[in-house]
Short mmCIF file of C-alpha atoms and ligand atoms in Angstrom, two decimals:
data_model
loop_
_atom_site.label_atom_id
_atom_site.label_comp_id
_atom_site.label_asym_id
_atom_site.label_seq_id
_atom_site.Cartn_x
_atom_site.Cartn_y
_atom_site.Cartn_z
CA MET A 1 -13.57 9.34 21.65
CA LEU A 2 -10.38 8.48 19.84
CA ARG A 3 -9.11 5.24 21.27
CA LEU A 4 -5.43 4.64 21.76
CA ARG A 5 -3.82 1.43 20.70
CA THR A 6 -2.93 -0.38 23.89
CA ARG A 7 -2.73 -3.91 22.59
CA TYR A 8 0.82 -4.80 21.83
CA PHE A 9 2.22 -6.06 18.58
CA SER A 10 2.96 -9.48 20.00
CA LEU A 11 -0.70 -10.29 19.48
CA LEU A 12 0.04 -10.13 15.82
CA LEU A 13 3.05 -12.33 16.02
CA GLY A 14 1.11 -14.72 18.19
CA GLY A 15 -0.11 -16.65 15.20
CA VAL A 16 -2.03 -14.40 12.87
CA PHE A 17 -1.03 -15.43 9.33
CA PHE A 18 0.72 -18.38 10.92
CA LEU A 19 3.69 -16.16 11.51
CA SER A 20 4.90 -18.39 14.25
CA VAL A 21 8.30 -16.72 14.16
CA SER A 22 8.85 -13.11 15.07
CA LYS A 23 10.61 -10.81 12.63
CA PRO A 24 13.24 -12.70 10.66
CA ALA A 25 16.78 -12.06 11.86
CA ILE A 26 19.13 -10.16 9.60
CA GLY A 27 20.30 -12.39 6.83
CA ALA A 28 17.54 -14.94 7.32
CA LEU A 29 16.00 -14.20 3.96
CA GLY A 30 19.13 -15.09 2.06
CA LYS A 31 20.06 -13.51 -1.21
CA ILE A 32 22.79 -15.47 -2.87
CA GLY A 33 21.70 -18.43 -4.85
CA ASP A 34 18.03 -17.99 -4.01
CA ASP A 35 15.78 -17.75 -7.02
CA LEU A 36 13.29 -14.93 -7.07
CA SER A 37 10.38 -17.00 -5.82
CA THR A 38 12.10 -18.22 -2.66
CA TRP A 39 13.13 -14.70 -1.80
CA ALA A 40 9.73 -13.29 -2.78
CA GLY A 41 7.93 -15.68 -0.43
CA ALA A 42 10.05 -14.53 2.50
CA GLN A 43 9.73 -10.87 1.50
CA GLU A 44 5.97 -11.30 1.28
CA LYS A 45 5.81 -12.44 4.90
CA SER A 46 8.07 -9.67 6.04
CA SER A 47 6.12 -7.03 4.13
CA ILE A 48 2.79 -8.20 5.59
CA GLU A 49 4.25 -8.08 9.09
CA ARG A 50 5.93 -4.71 8.72
CA MET A 51 2.92 -3.18 7.00
CA LEU A 52 0.60 -4.32 9.81
CA PHE A 53 3.09 -3.07 12.37
CA ASN A 54 2.64 0.46 10.96
CA ILE A 55 -1.11 0.36 11.51
CA SER A 56 -1.92 1.98 14.87
CA PRO A 57 1.51 1.42 16.42
CA PRO A 58 1.61 1.89 20.23
CA GLY A 59 0.91 5.48 21.27
CA THR A 60 -1.20 6.35 18.23
CA VAL A 61 -4.95 6.52 17.87
CA LEU A 62 -6.64 3.38 16.54
CA GLY A 63 -6.97 3.44 12.76
CA VAL A 64 -3.83 5.51 12.14
CA VAL A 65 -1.55 4.23 9.38
CA VAL A 66 1.87 5.83 9.82
CA ALA A 67 3.67 6.39 6.53
CA SER A 68 6.83 5.06 8.21
CA PRO A 69 7.98 4.46 11.79
CA SER A 70 10.64 7.13 11.19
CA GLN A 71 10.02 10.10 13.51
CA HIS A 72 12.94 12.28 12.45
CA ASN A 73 15.18 12.67 9.43
CA PRO A 74 12.67 12.30 7.91
CA ASN A 75 9.57 12.58 10.09
CA TYR A 76 7.01 10.38 8.37
CA TYR A 77 5.10 9.65 11.56
CA TYR A 78 1.79 10.96 10.20
CA HIS A 79 -1.38 9.52 8.75
CA TRP A 80 -1.34 10.40 5.04
CA ILE A 81 -4.76 9.92 3.46
CA ARG A 82 -3.21 8.62 0.22
CA ASP A 83 -0.73 6.18 1.73
CA ALA A 84 -3.32 4.93 4.20
CA ALA A 85 -5.96 4.31 1.53
CA LEU A 86 -3.53 2.35 -0.65
CA VAL A 87 -2.24 0.36 2.31
CA MET A 88 -5.73 -0.42 3.59
CA GLY A 89 -6.64 -1.56 0.07
CA VAL A 90 -4.03 -4.27 0.58
CA VAL A 91 -5.46 -4.99 4.04
CA VAL A 92 -8.80 -5.61 2.30
CA ASP A 93 -6.95 -8.19 0.20
CA LEU A 94 -5.64 -9.77 3.41
CA TYR A 95 -9.21 -9.88 4.70
CA LEU A 96 -10.20 -11.85 1.62
CA ARG A 97 -7.17 -14.11 1.93
CA ALA A 98 -7.51 -14.85 5.64
CA THR A 99 -7.78 -18.57 6.14
CA ASN A 100 -8.78 -18.77 9.79
CA ALA A 101 -11.33 -17.00 11.98
CA GLU A 102 -8.71 -15.45 14.25
CA THR A 103 -6.89 -13.80 11.38
CA LYS A 104 -10.12 -12.63 9.81
CA LYS A 105 -11.21 -11.08 13.10
CA TYR A 106 -7.89 -9.31 13.56
CA ILE A 107 -8.06 -7.82 10.06
CA HIS A 108 -11.72 -6.94 10.49
CA GLU A 109 -10.88 -4.90 13.59
CA ARG A 110 -8.11 -3.04 11.74
CA LEU A 111 -10.62 -2.16 8.99
CA ILE A 112 -13.22 -0.94 11.49
CA ASP A 113 -10.54 1.21 13.18
CA TYR A 114 -9.52 2.69 9.83
CA ILE A 115 -13.12 3.51 8.94
CA SER A 116 -13.74 5.32 12.21
CA PHE A 117 -10.45 7.21 12.08
CA SER A 118 -11.22 8.22 8.49
CA ARG A 119 -14.56 9.63 9.58
CA THR A 120 -12.73 11.60 12.29
CA ASN A 121 -10.37 12.97 9.62
CA GLN A 122 -13.33 14.05 7.51
CA LEU A 123 -14.84 15.93 10.45
CA THR A 124 -11.62 17.62 11.63
CA PRO A 125 -11.29 21.28 10.59
CA ASN A 126 -8.06 21.74 8.67
CA MET A 127 -6.11 24.13 6.47
CA SER A 128 -7.46 22.70 3.19
CA GLY A 129 -10.95 23.55 4.38
CA GLY A 130 -12.29 20.26 3.11
CA LEU A 131 -11.50 16.60 2.51
CA GLY A 132 -8.40 17.31 0.42
CA GLU A 133 -6.18 17.70 3.50
CA PRO A 134 -3.20 15.41 2.82
CA LYS A 135 -2.16 14.29 6.33
CA PHE A 136 -3.09 14.25 10.01
CA LEU A 137 -1.15 13.82 13.23
CA VAL A 138 -1.17 10.42 14.92
CA ASP A 139 -3.42 11.78 17.69
CA GLY A 140 -5.98 12.66 15.02
CA SER A 141 -5.47 16.41 15.11
CA ALA A 142 -4.92 18.58 12.05
CA TYR A 143 -1.44 19.36 10.72
CA LEU A 144 -1.10 23.13 10.97
CA GLU A 145 2.07 23.88 9.00
CA PRO A 146 2.42 25.02 5.39
CA TRP A 147 2.10 22.05 2.97
CA GLY A 148 1.09 21.32 -0.62
CA ARG A 149 -2.68 21.64 -0.26
CA PRO A 150 -5.13 20.35 -1.19
CA GLN A 151 -4.31 16.85 -2.46
CA ASN A 152 -7.59 15.68 -3.88
CA ASP A 153 -6.54 12.15 -4.76
CA GLY A 154 -6.97 11.21 -1.08
CA PRO A 155 -10.76 11.05 -0.79
CA ALA A 156 -10.98 9.23 -4.14
CA LEU A 157 -8.48 6.57 -3.10
CA ARG A 158 -10.19 6.12 0.26
CA ALA A 159 -13.54 5.71 -1.50
CA ILE A 160 -12.09 3.11 -3.91
CA THR A 161 -10.75 1.07 -0.98
CA LEU A 162 -13.91 1.34 1.11
CA VAL A 163 -16.38 0.75 -1.72
CA ARG A 164 -14.54 -2.47 -2.44
CA LEU A 165 -14.84 -3.41 1.22
CA ALA A 166 -18.55 -2.52 1.20
CA GLU A 167 -19.13 -4.83 -1.76
CA ILE A 168 -17.33 -7.65 0.04
CA TRP A 169 -19.32 -7.11 3.22
CA LEU A 170 -22.58 -7.02 1.26
CA GLU A 171 -21.66 -10.39 -0.29
CA GLU A 172 -21.09 -11.65 3.25
CA GLY A 173 -24.57 -10.50 4.25
CA LYS A 174 -23.31 -7.60 6.38
CA GLU A 175 -25.62 -4.95 4.94
CA GLU A 176 -26.41 -3.55 8.35
CA LEU A 177 -22.73 -2.93 9.04
CA VAL A 178 -22.25 -1.32 5.62
CA ARG A 179 -25.13 1.04 6.25
CA LYS A 180 -23.96 1.79 9.76
CA VAL A 181 -20.36 2.71 9.06
CA LEU A 182 -19.78 3.01 5.30
CA TYR A 183 -22.70 4.26 3.24
CA ARG A 184 -26.14 5.60 3.98
CA PRO A 185 -28.13 7.47 1.31
CA GLU A 186 -28.65 10.45 3.64
CA PHE A 187 -27.88 13.90 2.33
CA PRO A 188 -25.93 15.77 3.60
CA ALA A 189 -23.65 12.78 4.03
CA ASN A 190 -23.08 11.18 7.42
CA THR A 191 -20.97 8.24 6.38
CA VAL A 192 -17.40 7.97 5.18
CA ILE A 193 -17.93 6.75 1.61
CA LYS A 194 -20.84 9.03 0.87
CA SER A 195 -18.86 12.02 2.21
CA ASP A 196 -15.90 11.18 -0.02
CA LEU A 197 -18.12 10.75 -3.07
CA GLU A 198 -19.87 14.03 -2.41
CA PHE A 199 -16.49 15.74 -2.10
CA VAL A 200 -15.12 14.17 -5.28
CA SER A 201 -18.28 14.82 -7.29
CA HIS A 202 -18.31 18.50 -6.28
CA HIS A 203 -14.57 19.21 -6.48
CA TRP A 204 -13.11 17.20 -9.35
CA TRP A 205 -12.73 20.38 -11.41
CA ASP A 206 -10.52 22.03 -8.77
CA LYS A 207 -6.77 22.12 -9.23
CA SER A 208 -4.85 20.23 -6.62
CA TYR A 209 -1.33 19.19 -5.63
CA ASP A 210 0.08 16.06 -7.23
CA ILE A 211 0.78 12.83 -5.35
CA TRP A 212 4.38 13.92 -4.84
CA GLU A 213 3.00 16.99 -2.99
CA GLU A 214 4.97 19.44 -5.12
CA VAL A 215 3.03 20.75 -8.11
CA SER A 216 -0.43 22.26 -8.22
CA GLY A 217 -2.51 21.90 -11.38
CA HIS A 218 -4.73 19.33 -13.03
CA GLN A 219 -3.28 15.91 -12.31
CA PHE A 220 -3.74 12.82 -14.47
CA TYR A 221 -3.35 10.59 -11.40
CA THR A 222 -5.93 12.47 -9.36
CA ARG A 223 -8.41 12.62 -12.22
CA LEU A 224 -8.09 8.93 -13.04
CA VAL A 225 -8.70 7.78 -9.47
CA GLN A 226 -11.51 10.32 -9.06
CA ARG A 227 -13.28 8.88 -12.08
CA ARG A 228 -12.88 5.34 -10.80
CA SER A 229 -14.17 6.26 -7.33
CA LEU A 230 -17.27 7.88 -8.81
CA LEU A 231 -18.09 4.88 -11.00
CA GLU A 232 -17.56 2.30 -8.25
CA GLY A 233 -19.41 4.59 -5.87
CA ALA A 234 -22.32 4.88 -8.31
CA LEU A 235 -22.70 1.10 -8.37
CA LEU A 236 -22.72 0.92 -4.58
CA ALA A 237 -25.16 3.84 -4.29
CA GLU A 238 -27.50 2.11 -6.68
CA ARG A 239 -27.25 -1.13 -4.76
CA LEU A 240 -28.16 0.67 -1.54
CA GLY A 241 -31.15 2.47 -3.01
CA ASP A 242 -29.53 5.87 -3.58
CA GLY A 243 -30.51 6.19 -7.24
CA VAL A 244 -30.35 9.98 -7.47
CA ALA A 245 -26.81 10.03 -6.13
CA SER A 246 -25.81 7.15 -8.37
CA TYR A 247 -26.94 9.09 -11.43
CA TRP A 248 -25.09 12.19 -10.25
CA TYR A 249 -21.80 10.36 -9.58
CA ARG A 250 -21.92 8.62 -12.97
CA LYS A 251 -22.59 11.90 -14.73
CA GLN A 252 -19.58 13.55 -13.08
CA ALA A 253 -17.41 10.59 -14.08
CA GLY A 254 -18.44 11.14 -17.69
CA LEU A 255 -17.53 14.82 -17.48
CA LEU A 256 -14.17 13.93 -15.98
CA GLU A 257 -13.39 11.75 -18.99
CA GLU A 258 -13.44 14.83 -21.23
CA GLN A 259 -10.74 16.38 -19.04
CA ILE A 260 -8.71 13.18 -18.76
CA ALA A 261 -8.55 12.95 -22.56
CA LYS A 262 -6.55 16.18 -22.61
CA HIS A 263 -3.62 14.47 -20.88
CA SER A 264 -2.94 12.27 -23.90
CA ALA A 265 -3.97 14.69 -26.65
CA ASN A 266 -0.44 15.10 -27.99
CA LEU A 267 1.45 13.84 -31.01
CA ARG A 268 4.05 12.05 -28.91
CA GLY A 269 1.53 9.47 -27.73
CA LEU A 270 2.53 10.09 -24.11
CA ILE A 271 0.40 10.69 -21.05
CA VAL A 272 1.18 14.08 -19.51
CA PRO A 273 1.08 14.09 -15.69
CA THR A 274 0.10 17.71 -15.01
CA LEU A 275 -1.84 20.28 -17.04
CA GLU A 276 -2.24 23.98 -16.28
CA ARG A 277 0.31 24.05 -13.47
CA ASN A 278 -0.38 27.10 -11.31
CA SER A 279 2.03 26.73 -8.41
CA GLY A 280 4.63 24.58 -6.71
CA ILE A 281 7.98 23.55 -8.18
CA ASP A 282 8.71 24.68 -11.72
CA TYR A 283 11.59 22.50 -12.89
CA LYS A 284 9.79 19.48 -14.31
CA TYR A 285 10.60 19.97 -18.00
CA SER A 286 10.32 16.46 -19.37
CA ASP A 287 6.64 15.80 -18.61
CA LEU A 288 7.72 12.30 -17.68
CA ASP A 289 6.38 11.10 -14.35
CA SER A 290 5.86 7.62 -12.91
CA SER A 291 2.70 8.85 -11.22
CA VAL A 292 1.09 8.15 -14.59
CA ILE A 293 1.89 4.46 -14.25
CA LEU A 294 0.71 4.43 -10.63
CA ALA A 295 -2.54 6.00 -11.82
CA ILE A 296 -3.17 3.15 -14.24
CA LEU A 297 -2.60 0.59 -11.48
CA HIS A 298 -4.60 2.38 -8.78
CA ALA A 299 -7.57 3.16 -11.02
CA VAL A 300 -7.77 -0.26 -12.62
CA GLY A 301 -11.22 -1.57 -13.50
CA ASP A 302 -12.82 -3.89 -15.99
CA ASP A 303 -14.32 -1.24 -18.26
CA GLY A 304 -11.35 -1.05 -20.62
CA TYR A 305 -10.58 2.56 -19.71
CA PHE A 306 -6.81 3.16 -19.81
CA PRO A 307 -5.99 -0.54 -19.42
CA VAL A 308 -2.40 -1.65 -18.83
CA THR A 309 -2.29 -2.80 -22.46
CA ASP A 310 -3.05 0.68 -23.84
CA ASP A 311 -0.44 2.00 -26.30
CA ARG A 312 -0.29 5.34 -24.49
CA VAL A 313 0.49 3.57 -21.23
CA ILE A 314 3.13 1.33 -22.80
CA GLN A 315 4.73 4.22 -24.65
CA THR A 316 4.90 6.30 -21.47
CA ALA A 317 6.34 3.39 -19.51
CA LEU A 318 9.04 2.75 -22.14
CA LYS A 319 10.04 6.41 -22.18
CA LEU A 320 10.22 6.52 -18.39
CA GLN A 321 12.31 3.39 -18.20
CA ASP A 322 14.69 4.65 -20.86
CA SER A 323 15.12 7.94 -19.06
CA PHE A 324 15.82 6.39 -15.62
CA GLN A 325 18.06 3.75 -17.14
CA LYS A 326 20.36 6.52 -18.38
CA LEU A 327 19.96 8.82 -15.40
CA TYR A 328 20.97 6.61 -12.47
CA PRO A 329 24.53 5.25 -12.28
CA ILE A 330 23.24 2.26 -10.29
CA ASN A 331 21.34 1.20 -13.42
CA ASN A 332 24.60 0.71 -15.27
CA LYS A 333 26.39 -1.64 -12.90
CA GLY A 334 25.30 -4.92 -14.39
CA TYR A 335 22.10 -5.59 -12.44
CA ARG A 336 19.16 -6.75 -14.51
CA GLY A 337 16.18 -4.46 -14.79
CA THR A 338 15.94 -0.75 -14.08
CA VAL A 339 15.28 1.08 -10.85
CA ILE A 340 12.66 3.76 -11.45
CA GLY A 341 12.34 7.18 -9.82
CA ARG A 342 9.41 9.54 -9.43
CA TYR A 343 10.43 11.82 -12.33
CA PRO A 344 13.82 12.63 -13.85
CA GLU A 345 14.16 16.17 -12.45
CA ASP A 346 13.42 15.04 -8.88
CA ARG A 347 15.46 16.89 -6.21
CA TYR A 348 14.21 15.15 -3.07
CA ASN A 349 16.65 12.61 -1.68
CA GLY A 350 14.51 11.27 1.15
CA TYR A 351 15.75 13.81 3.71
CA SER A 352 15.62 17.19 2.02
CA THR A 353 14.99 18.92 -1.29
CA GLY A 354 17.59 20.65 -3.45
CA GLN A 355 19.58 17.40 -3.74
CA GLU A 356 19.86 14.67 -6.33
CA GLY A 357 16.72 12.55 -6.49
CA ASN A 358 16.88 8.78 -6.41
CA PRO A 359 15.05 5.70 -7.58
CA TRP A 360 12.13 4.69 -5.37
CA LEU A 361 10.78 1.28 -4.48
CA ILE A 362 7.09 2.16 -4.93
CA THR A 363 7.75 3.23 -8.52
CA THR A 364 10.08 0.35 -9.39
CA GLN A 365 7.62 -2.15 -7.93
CA ALA A 366 4.84 -0.44 -9.88
CA PHE A 367 6.74 -1.22 -13.07
CA ALA A 368 6.96 -4.85 -12.02
CA GLU A 369 3.23 -4.87 -11.39
CA LEU A 370 2.55 -3.18 -14.74
CA TYR A 371 4.45 -5.88 -16.63
CA TYR A 372 2.83 -8.69 -14.67
CA ARG A 373 -0.62 -7.29 -15.32
CA MET A 374 0.17 -6.67 -18.98
CA ALA A 375 1.31 -10.28 -19.38
CA ARG A 376 -1.80 -11.62 -17.67
CA ALA A 377 -4.11 -9.36 -19.69
CA PHE A 378 -2.65 -10.49 -23.02
CA GLU A 379 -2.70 -14.09 -21.82
CA ARG A 380 -6.39 -13.80 -20.94
CA SER A 381 -7.34 -12.15 -24.22
CA GLY A 382 -5.56 -14.89 -26.19
CA GLU A 383 -4.28 -12.52 -28.83
CA PHE A 384 -1.62 -9.93 -29.35
CA ALA A 385 -2.00 -7.45 -32.19
CA LEU A 386 1.21 -5.62 -32.99
CA THR A 387 1.19 -1.86 -33.12
CA ARG A 388 4.32 0.26 -33.53
CA VAL A 389 4.43 0.79 -29.77
CA ARG A 390 4.09 -2.94 -29.09
CA CYS A 391 6.97 -3.62 -31.50
CA ASP A 392 9.07 -1.26 -29.35
CA LEU A 393 7.84 -3.04 -26.24
CA LEU A 394 8.93 -6.41 -27.62
CA GLU A 395 12.32 -5.08 -28.62
CA SER A 396 12.79 -3.76 -25.11
CA VAL A 397 12.28 -7.27 -23.75
CA GLY A 398 14.56 -8.89 -26.30
CA ILE A 399 12.11 -10.03 -28.99
CA PHE A 400 13.19 -8.59 -32.32
CA GLY A 401 11.89 -8.59 -35.88
CA SER A 402 8.16 -8.02 -35.22
CA LYS A 403 6.06 -6.08 -37.70
CA LYS A 404 3.28 -3.62 -37.12
CA GLY A 405 -0.01 -5.22 -38.20
CA GLU A 406 1.15 -8.74 -37.32
CA LYS A 407 -1.24 -10.65 -35.05
CA LEU A 408 -0.30 -13.43 -32.64
CA TYR A 409 -2.70 -16.00 -31.20
CA ALA A 410 -2.48 -18.15 -28.11
CA SER A 411 -1.45 -21.25 -30.08
CA ASP A 412 1.53 -19.44 -31.63
CA PRO A 413 4.87 -20.19 -29.92
CA LYS A 414 5.80 -16.53 -30.32
CA PHE A 415 2.70 -15.58 -28.32
CA LYS A 416 3.91 -17.70 -25.43
CA ALA A 417 7.37 -16.21 -25.76
CA VAL A 418 5.86 -12.73 -25.50
CA ILE A 419 3.97 -13.55 -22.29
CA LYS A 420 7.06 -15.14 -20.81
CA ALA A 421 9.26 -12.19 -21.73
CA LEU A 422 6.83 -9.73 -20.13
CA LEU A 423 6.69 -11.76 -16.91
CA ASN A 424 10.47 -11.91 -16.94
CA GLN A 425 10.71 -8.19 -17.36
CA GLY A 426 8.42 -7.82 -14.34
CA ASP A 427 10.76 -10.12 -12.42
CA HIS A 428 13.71 -7.93 -13.36
CA PHE A 429 12.03 -4.90 -11.84
CA LEU A 430 10.92 -6.77 -8.73
CA GLY A 431 14.33 -8.41 -8.43
CA ARG A 432 15.74 -4.97 -7.75
CA THR A 433 13.88 -4.97 -4.44
CA GLN A 434 15.86 -8.09 -3.54
CA THR A 435 19.08 -6.47 -4.73
CA HIS A 436 18.66 -3.19 -2.86
CA GLY A 437 16.32 -4.05 0.02
CA TYR A 438 17.63 -4.89 3.50
CA PRO A 439 18.42 -8.58 3.94
CA ASP A 440 15.95 -8.79 6.85
CA GLY A 441 13.07 -7.67 4.62
CA GLY A 442 13.07 -3.97 5.58
CA LEU A 443 12.15 -1.63 2.71
CA SER A 444 12.84 2.09 2.77
CA GLU A 445 11.53 4.73 0.41
CA GLN A 446 14.50 5.17 -1.90
CA VAL A 447 17.59 3.52 -3.37
CA ASN A 448 20.76 5.62 -3.54
CA ARG A 449 21.37 6.38 -7.21
CA TYR A 450 25.12 5.65 -6.94
CA SER A 451 25.57 3.01 -4.26
CA GLY A 452 22.25 1.16 -4.43
CA TYR A 453 21.80 1.30 -0.65
CA MET A 454 18.44 1.98 0.93
CA GLN A 455 17.81 5.63 1.69
CA GLY A 456 15.04 7.83 3.16
CA ALA A 457 12.19 6.76 5.45
CA ARG A 458 12.70 3.21 6.71
CA ASP A 459 9.98 0.61 6.38
CA LEU A 460 7.83 2.92 4.32
CA THR A 461 4.41 1.33 4.69
CA TRP A 462 3.67 1.98 1.04
CA SER A 463 6.94 0.28 -0.03
CA HIS A 464 5.66 -2.87 1.64
CA SER A 465 2.10 -2.64 0.33
CA SER A 466 3.31 -2.02 -3.22
CA PHE A 467 5.61 -5.00 -3.00
CA LEU A 468 2.55 -7.07 -2.09
CA THR A 469 0.33 -5.81 -4.92
CA ALA A 470 3.18 -6.48 -7.36
CA ILE A 471 3.91 -10.03 -6.24
CA TRP A 472 0.21 -10.87 -6.09
CA ALA A 473 -0.15 -9.74 -9.70
CA ARG A 474 2.62 -12.20 -10.57
CA TYR A 475 1.18 -15.35 -8.98
C1 LIG B 501 6.25 11.68 -0.08
C2 LIG B 501 5.61 11.12 -1.29
O1 LIG B 501 5.95 11.88 -2.41
C3 LIG B 501 4.12 11.08 -1.11
O2 LIG B 501 3.52 10.49 -2.24
C4 LIG B 501 3.76 10.31 0.14
O3 LIG B 501 2.37 10.41 0.34
C5 LIG B 501 4.51 10.83 1.34
N1 LIG B 501 5.91 10.94 1.09
C6 LIG B 501 4.32 9.91 2.55
O4 LIG B 501 4.79 8.63 2.27
C1 LIG B 502 -28.71 15.38 -4.00
C2 LIG B 502 -28.87 13.92 -3.70
O1 LIG B 502 -29.89 13.68 -2.82
C3 LIG B 502 -27.57 13.40 -3.17
O2 LIG B 502 -27.67 12.12 -2.65
C4 LIG B 502 -26.60 13.56 -4.29
O3 LIG B 502 -25.47 12.82 -4.10
C5 LIG B 502 -26.42 15.04 -4.42
N1 LIG B 502 -27.62 15.65 -4.85
C6 LIG B 502 -25.28 15.46 -5.26
O4 LIG B 502 -24.53 16.33 -4.52
#
């Protein structure tokens, strides 16, 4: 029943998103003399195109999102549940942004494909023995080699993406479609969202591998997105008349909070990525990991839980930046901003482990997004109360002489200077994508720590989607 993608990519270039031109030729984006916004506009187009190209490329089953077109050295030609959920979250944004019927229809079909492939994944027996299986082959079959299993962030991320889509469809009056393919109150679950929520609500206490697929234990990232999926899921369940389930999901989210608190229960004011490690690599001594920042971005909500403006988040971000600034030679060659890696002790260079790790685009772009969102959040609130951590933050963006306890209001010129400096800092991080990315808009996984050249899987789908979420947080 799995349908192969037969349609060719030219359909996409045939006018969807008004991309009247095919892929820009090398050099077309221009680097020298362009200000960030000119470049960013061109990169945005390229990233949309290349991201969509990696969704069900020819020869794969419909609904597959390959992590990268690269099929060897490294082979990333798989459907990772995590990458796919994050990428399809951006496709949901494209659905909302579509300005003509043709585009909307094209995106709608991609979403339907993803939903049905996801259901296939859920029903395919695999070595995790449940929904925590991290990746599937592009023909839909299970991956049968040793791997870091399970990775329980996957079902939570997929639920976050699809609950958001369900809410949008309900607003559009498509309740029948939502009930058909996304959520029905039946138990045991027969629909993709309900199955994910059941899995999350019955397995959040299990240890699992981290998003870098290397360390097993209790993961801050996984727990934060699990909580968010349960809360958003509870709202949807309630809306669709599944009150008992809604109560159950909300209750589990509350219990998760008690566990999440343990990740920041330390005197250093930092968020610790992994607790109670029980297997996997054992050389992460610093407890510094960008996955913590990704968690904040991917679990964002409007309930004030671990917001981007939280001192613990800011403190962790500053420590990470400082550490990567010193670690990578490419950060000391006069470019503005800092390229950020996964964690300082990283030994994966994009091809094999046991090497020197590098900066990554998804993490560097996450820092850009963090600063953009921070700036916008302070701007919206109209005030900025200085804590010790916020004084450090201001110093790091070149504003000196602030005092703890000081309070700035929107009318204050210093308040405006703070917002501007935070946006600028975001631009410095995002500008590194311009510096190190391919001139034709291609984005790989990593940036060589010495030379600054792209390295690892080419056109990593997630590199493109995270560029898009960053730039959209800026506008
Ligand atoms: C390795 C990354 O660490 C992981 O987060 C990702 O899911 C896979 N590559 C596929 O992109
Ligand atoms: C039984 C309820 O009917 C179901 O919908 C709910 O989600 C589960 N309990 C919890 O597993």
